[in-house]
């Protein structure tokens, strides 16, 4: 993205599971997120994160468990969310190569039969919304507002924080470079909430 290139979908193969705890009023207390990396076919050192579009950053007390190295391109706020975002944005890890170690053969990991298999690995996040009898300063988040089924995952390409790739029609974060949209094969149009698609509606992620 924004070019089609060889147009495969193997830059990252990842599974996710959210365990959501809520109180009797349907307010979120905490979320455990498990992100399991199975493979990546890119030679690029890509990161991975997600946004909760209906959650403000001050509605989380803390996020922990992410895999971000010292000196990373990412800047985190005191509660563990990415800084300078209008919606709660979590960086799960900064580099796929730090999650599954490259075996020294092939492009990426677990995408070529001739290369050694690398055991899958997971990043386990803890997201705290309620602690010591209180919600975060921004107030509680209802289960309906959380809308966890529509969380917004994305990769950050080649250690360039400006370049994000999302699912079809999912909006970029505040830190994405808006000048890239509509270039090469990308047919994004912010006025129509159209993102990460070609002129004939091909996506860049599934």
PDB file of N, CA, C and O in Angstrom, residues 142-170:
ATOM      1  N   UNK A 142     -19.380   1.819  28.179  1.00  0.00           N
ATOM      2  CA  UNK A 142     -20.397   0.768  28.140  1.00  0.00           C
ATOM      3  C   UNK A 142     -19.990  -0.312  27.142  1.00  0.00           C
ATOM      4  O   UNK A 142     -19.207  -0.064  26.219  1.00  0.00           O
ATOM      5  N   UNK A 143     -20.540  -1.493  27.326  1.00  0.00           N
ATOM      6  CA  UNK A 143     -20.228  -2.595  26.411  1.00  0.00           C
ATOM      7  C   UNK A 143     -20.677  -2.254  24.996  1.00  0.00           C
ATOM      8  O   UNK A 143     -19.978  -2.568  24.030  1.00  0.00           O
ATOM      9  N   UNK A 144     -21.827  -1.606  24.854  1.00  0.00           N
ATOM     10  CA  UNK A 144     -22.306  -1.225  23.515  1.00  0.00           C
ATOM     11  C   UNK A 144     -21.366  -0.228  22.860  1.00  0.00           C
ATOM     12  O   UNK A 144     -21.066  -0.321  21.665  1.00  0.00           O
ATOM     13  N   UNK A 145     -20.890   0.748  23.636  1.00  0.00           N
ATOM     14  CA  UNK A 145     -19.981   1.741  23.071  1.00  0.00           C
ATOM     15  C   UNK A 145     -18.627   1.135  22.731  1.00  0.00           C
ATOM     16  O   UNK A 145     -17.992   1.539  21.760  1.00  0.00           O
ATOM     17  N   UNK A 146     -18.200   0.165  23.509  1.00  0.00           N
ATOM     18  CA  UNK A 146     -16.929  -0.506  23.225  1.00  0.00           C
ATOM     19  C   UNK A 146     -16.952  -1.129  21.834  1.00  0.00           C
ATOM     20  O   UNK A 146     -15.991  -1.013  21.076  1.00  0.00           O
ATOM     21  N   UNK A 147     -18.060  -1.795  21.507  1.00  0.00           N
ATOM     22  CA  UNK A 147     -18.250  -2.370  20.168  1.00  0.00           C
ATOM     23  C   UNK A 147     -16.993  -3.135  19.736  1.00  0.00           C
ATOM     24  O   UNK A 147     -16.416  -2.877  18.681  1.00  0.00           O
ATOM     25  N   UNK A 148     -16.610  -4.100  20.558  1.00  0.00           N
ATOM     26  CA  UNK A 148     -15.326  -4.770  20.378  1.00  0.00           C
ATOM     27  C   UNK A 148     -15.222  -5.484  19.033  1.00  0.00           C
ATOM     28  O   UNK A 148     -14.135  -5.649  18.487  1.00  0.00           O
ATOM     29  N   UNK A 149     -16.353  -5.886  18.458  1.00  0.00           N
ATOM     30  CA  UNK A 149     -16.330  -6.553  17.166  1.00  0.00           C
ATOM     31  C   UNK A 149     -15.871  -5.662  16.035  1.00  0.00           C
ATOM     32  O   UNK A 149     -15.483  -6.153  14.963  1.00  0.00           O
ATOM     33  N   UNK A 150     -15.889  -4.351  16.256  1.00  0.00           N
ATOM     34  CA  UNK A 150     -15.455  -3.404  15.232  1.00  0.00           C
ATOM     35  C   UNK A 150     -14.187  -2.661  15.641  1.00  0.00           C
ATOM     36  O   UNK A 150     -13.976  -1.522  15.242  1.00  0.00           O
ATOM     37  N   UNK A 151     -13.349  -3.334  16.449  1.00  0.00           N
ATOM     38  CA  UNK A 151     -12.057  -2.705  16.736  1.00  0.00           C
ATOM     39  C   UNK A 151     -11.290  -2.560  15.418  1.00  0.00           C
ATOM     40  O   UNK A 151     -11.564  -3.252  14.444  1.00  0.00           O
ATOM     41  N   UNK A 152     -10.331  -1.655  15.402  1.00  0.00           N
ATOM     42  CA  UNK A 152      -9.683  -1.231  14.154  1.00  0.00           C
ATOM     43  C   UNK A 152      -8.196  -1.614  14.161  1.00  0.00           C
ATOM     44  O   UNK A 152      -7.344  -0.839  14.592  1.00  0.00           O
ATOM     45  N   UNK A 153      -7.857  -2.827  13.666  1.00  0.00           N
ATOM     46  CA  UNK A 153      -6.459  -3.249  13.658  1.00  0.00           C
ATOM     47  C   UNK A 153      -5.704  -2.689  12.451  1.00  0.00           C
ATOM     48  O   UNK A 153      -6.291  -2.429  11.404  1.00  0.00           O
ATOM     49  N   UNK A 154      -4.391  -2.539  12.603  1.00  0.00           N
ATOM     50  CA  UNK A 154      -3.586  -2.042  11.488  1.00  0.00           C
ATOM     51  C   UNK A 154      -2.125  -2.406  11.687  1.00  0.00           C
ATOM     52  O   UNK A 154      -1.672  -2.650  12.812  1.00  0.00           O
ATOM     53  N   UNK A 155      -1.387  -2.450  10.573  1.00  0.00           N
ATOM     54  CA  UNK A 155       0.063  -2.585  10.661  1.00  0.00           C
ATOM     55  C   UNK A 155       0.700  -1.224  10.389  1.00  0.00           C
ATOM     56  O   UNK A 155       0.116  -0.367   9.714  1.00  0.00           O
ATOM     57  N   UNK A 156       1.876  -1.053  10.951  1.00  0.00           N
ATOM     58  CA  UNK A 156       2.699   0.128  10.707  1.00  0.00           C
ATOM     59  C   UNK A 156       3.889  -0.358   9.888  1.00  0.00           C
ATOM     60  O   UNK A 156       4.624  -1.255  10.305  1.00  0.00           O
ATOM     61  N   UNK A 157       4.056   0.204   8.712  1.00  0.00           N
ATOM     62  CA  UNK A 157       4.937  -0.380   7.707  1.00  0.00           C
ATOM     63  C   UNK A 157       6.373   0.108   7.842  1.00  0.00           C
ATOM     64  O   UNK A 157       6.635   1.318   7.882  1.00  0.00           O
ATOM     65  N   UNK A 158       7.277  -0.858   7.920  1.00  0.00           N
ATOM     66  CA  UNK A 158       8.724  -0.611   7.750  1.00  0.00           C
ATOM     67  C   UNK A 158       9.266   0.423   8.742  1.00  0.00           C
ATOM     68  O   UNK A 158      10.121   1.238   8.410  1.00  0.00           O
ATOM     69  N   UNK A 159       8.738   0.400   9.961  1.00  0.00           N
ATOM     70  CA  UNK A 159       9.179   1.326  11.011  1.00  0.00           C
ATOM     71  C   UNK A 159       8.993   2.792  10.608  1.00  0.00           C
ATOM     72  O   UNK A 159       9.751   3.673  11.046  1.00  0.00           O
ATOM     73  N   UNK A 160       7.964   3.046   9.820  1.00  0.00           N
ATOM     74  CA  UNK A 160       7.615   4.413   9.444  1.00  0.00           C
ATOM     75  C   UNK A 160       6.238   4.710  10.048  1.00  0.00           C
ATOM     76  O   UNK A 160       5.224   4.228   9.559  1.00  0.00           O
ATOM     77  N   UNK A 161       6.202   5.500  11.113  1.00  0.00           N
ATOM     78  CA  UNK A 161       4.945   5.725  11.836  1.00  0.00           C
ATOM     79  C   UNK A 161       3.892   6.412  10.984  1.00  0.00           C
ATOM     80  O   UNK A 161       2.694   6.346  11.294  1.00  0.00           O
ATOM     81  N   UNK A 162       4.281   7.052   9.911  1.00  0.00           N
ATOM     82  CA  UNK A 162       3.324   7.730   9.033  1.00  0.00           C
ATOM     83  C   UNK A 162       2.488   6.756   8.207  1.00  0.00           C
ATOM     84  O   UNK A 162       1.434   7.140   7.686  1.00  0.00           O
ATOM     85  N   UNK A 163       2.953   5.508   8.033  1.00  0.00           N
ATOM     86  CA  UNK A 163       2.349   4.588   7.066  1.00  0.00           C
ATOM     87  C   UNK A 163       1.607   3.465   7.797  1.00  0.00           C
ATOM     88  O   UNK A 163       2.222   2.608   8.426  1.00  0.00           O
ATOM     89  N   UNK A 164       0.280   3.501   7.696  1.00  0.00           N
ATOM     90  CA  UNK A 164      -0.580   2.491   8.308  1.00  0.00           C
ATOM     91  C   UNK A 164      -1.364   1.768   7.217  1.00  0.00           C
ATOM     92  O   UNK A 164      -1.773   2.383   6.229  1.00  0.00           O
ATOM     93  N   UNK A 165      -1.608   0.477   7.410  1.00  0.00           N
ATOM     94  CA  UNK A 165      -2.483  -0.281   6.524  1.00  0.00           C
ATOM     95  C   UNK A 165      -3.586  -0.906   7.372  1.00  0.00           C
ATOM     96  O   UNK A 165      -3.307  -1.667   8.299  1.00  0.00           O
ATOM     97  N   UNK A 166      -4.839  -0.573   7.017  1.00  0.00           N
ATOM     98  CA  UNK A 166      -6.012  -1.015   7.768  1.00  0.00           C
ATOM     99  C   UNK A 166      -6.892  -1.915   6.896  1.00  0.00           C
ATOM    100  O   UNK A 166      -6.680  -2.054   5.691  1.00  0.00           O
ATOM    101  N   UNK A 167      -7.907  -2.457   7.516  1.00  0.00           N
ATOM    102  CA  UNK A 167      -8.945  -3.172   6.788  1.00  0.00           C
ATOM    103  C   UNK A 167      -9.740  -2.205   5.918  1.00  0.00           C
ATOM    104  O   UNK A 167      -9.710  -0.983   6.121  1.00  0.00           O
ATOM    105  N   UNK A 168     -10.464  -2.764   4.969  1.00  0.00           N
ATOM    106  CA  UNK A 168     -11.259  -1.975   4.028  1.00  0.00           C
ATOM    107  C   UNK A 168     -12.205  -1.019   4.760  1.00  0.00           C
ATOM    108  O   UNK A 168     -12.996  -1.438   5.620  1.00  0.00           O
ATOM    109  N   UNK A 169     -12.093   0.280   4.435  1.00  0.00           N
ATOM    110  CA  UNK A 169     -12.961   1.347   4.941  1.00  0.00           C
ATOM    111  C   UNK A 169     -12.822   1.607   6.436  1.00  0.00           C
ATOM    112  O   UNK A 169     -13.639   2.325   7.028  1.00  0.00           O
ATOM    113  N   UNK A 170     -11.799   1.055   7.071  1.00  0.00           N
ATOM    114  CA  UNK A 170     -11.499   1.425   8.450  1.00  0.00           C
ATOM    115  C   UNK A 170     -10.594   2.653   8.427  1.00  0.00           C
ATOM    116  O   UNK A 170      -9.636   2.718   7.669  1.00  0.00           O
TER     117      UNK A 170
END
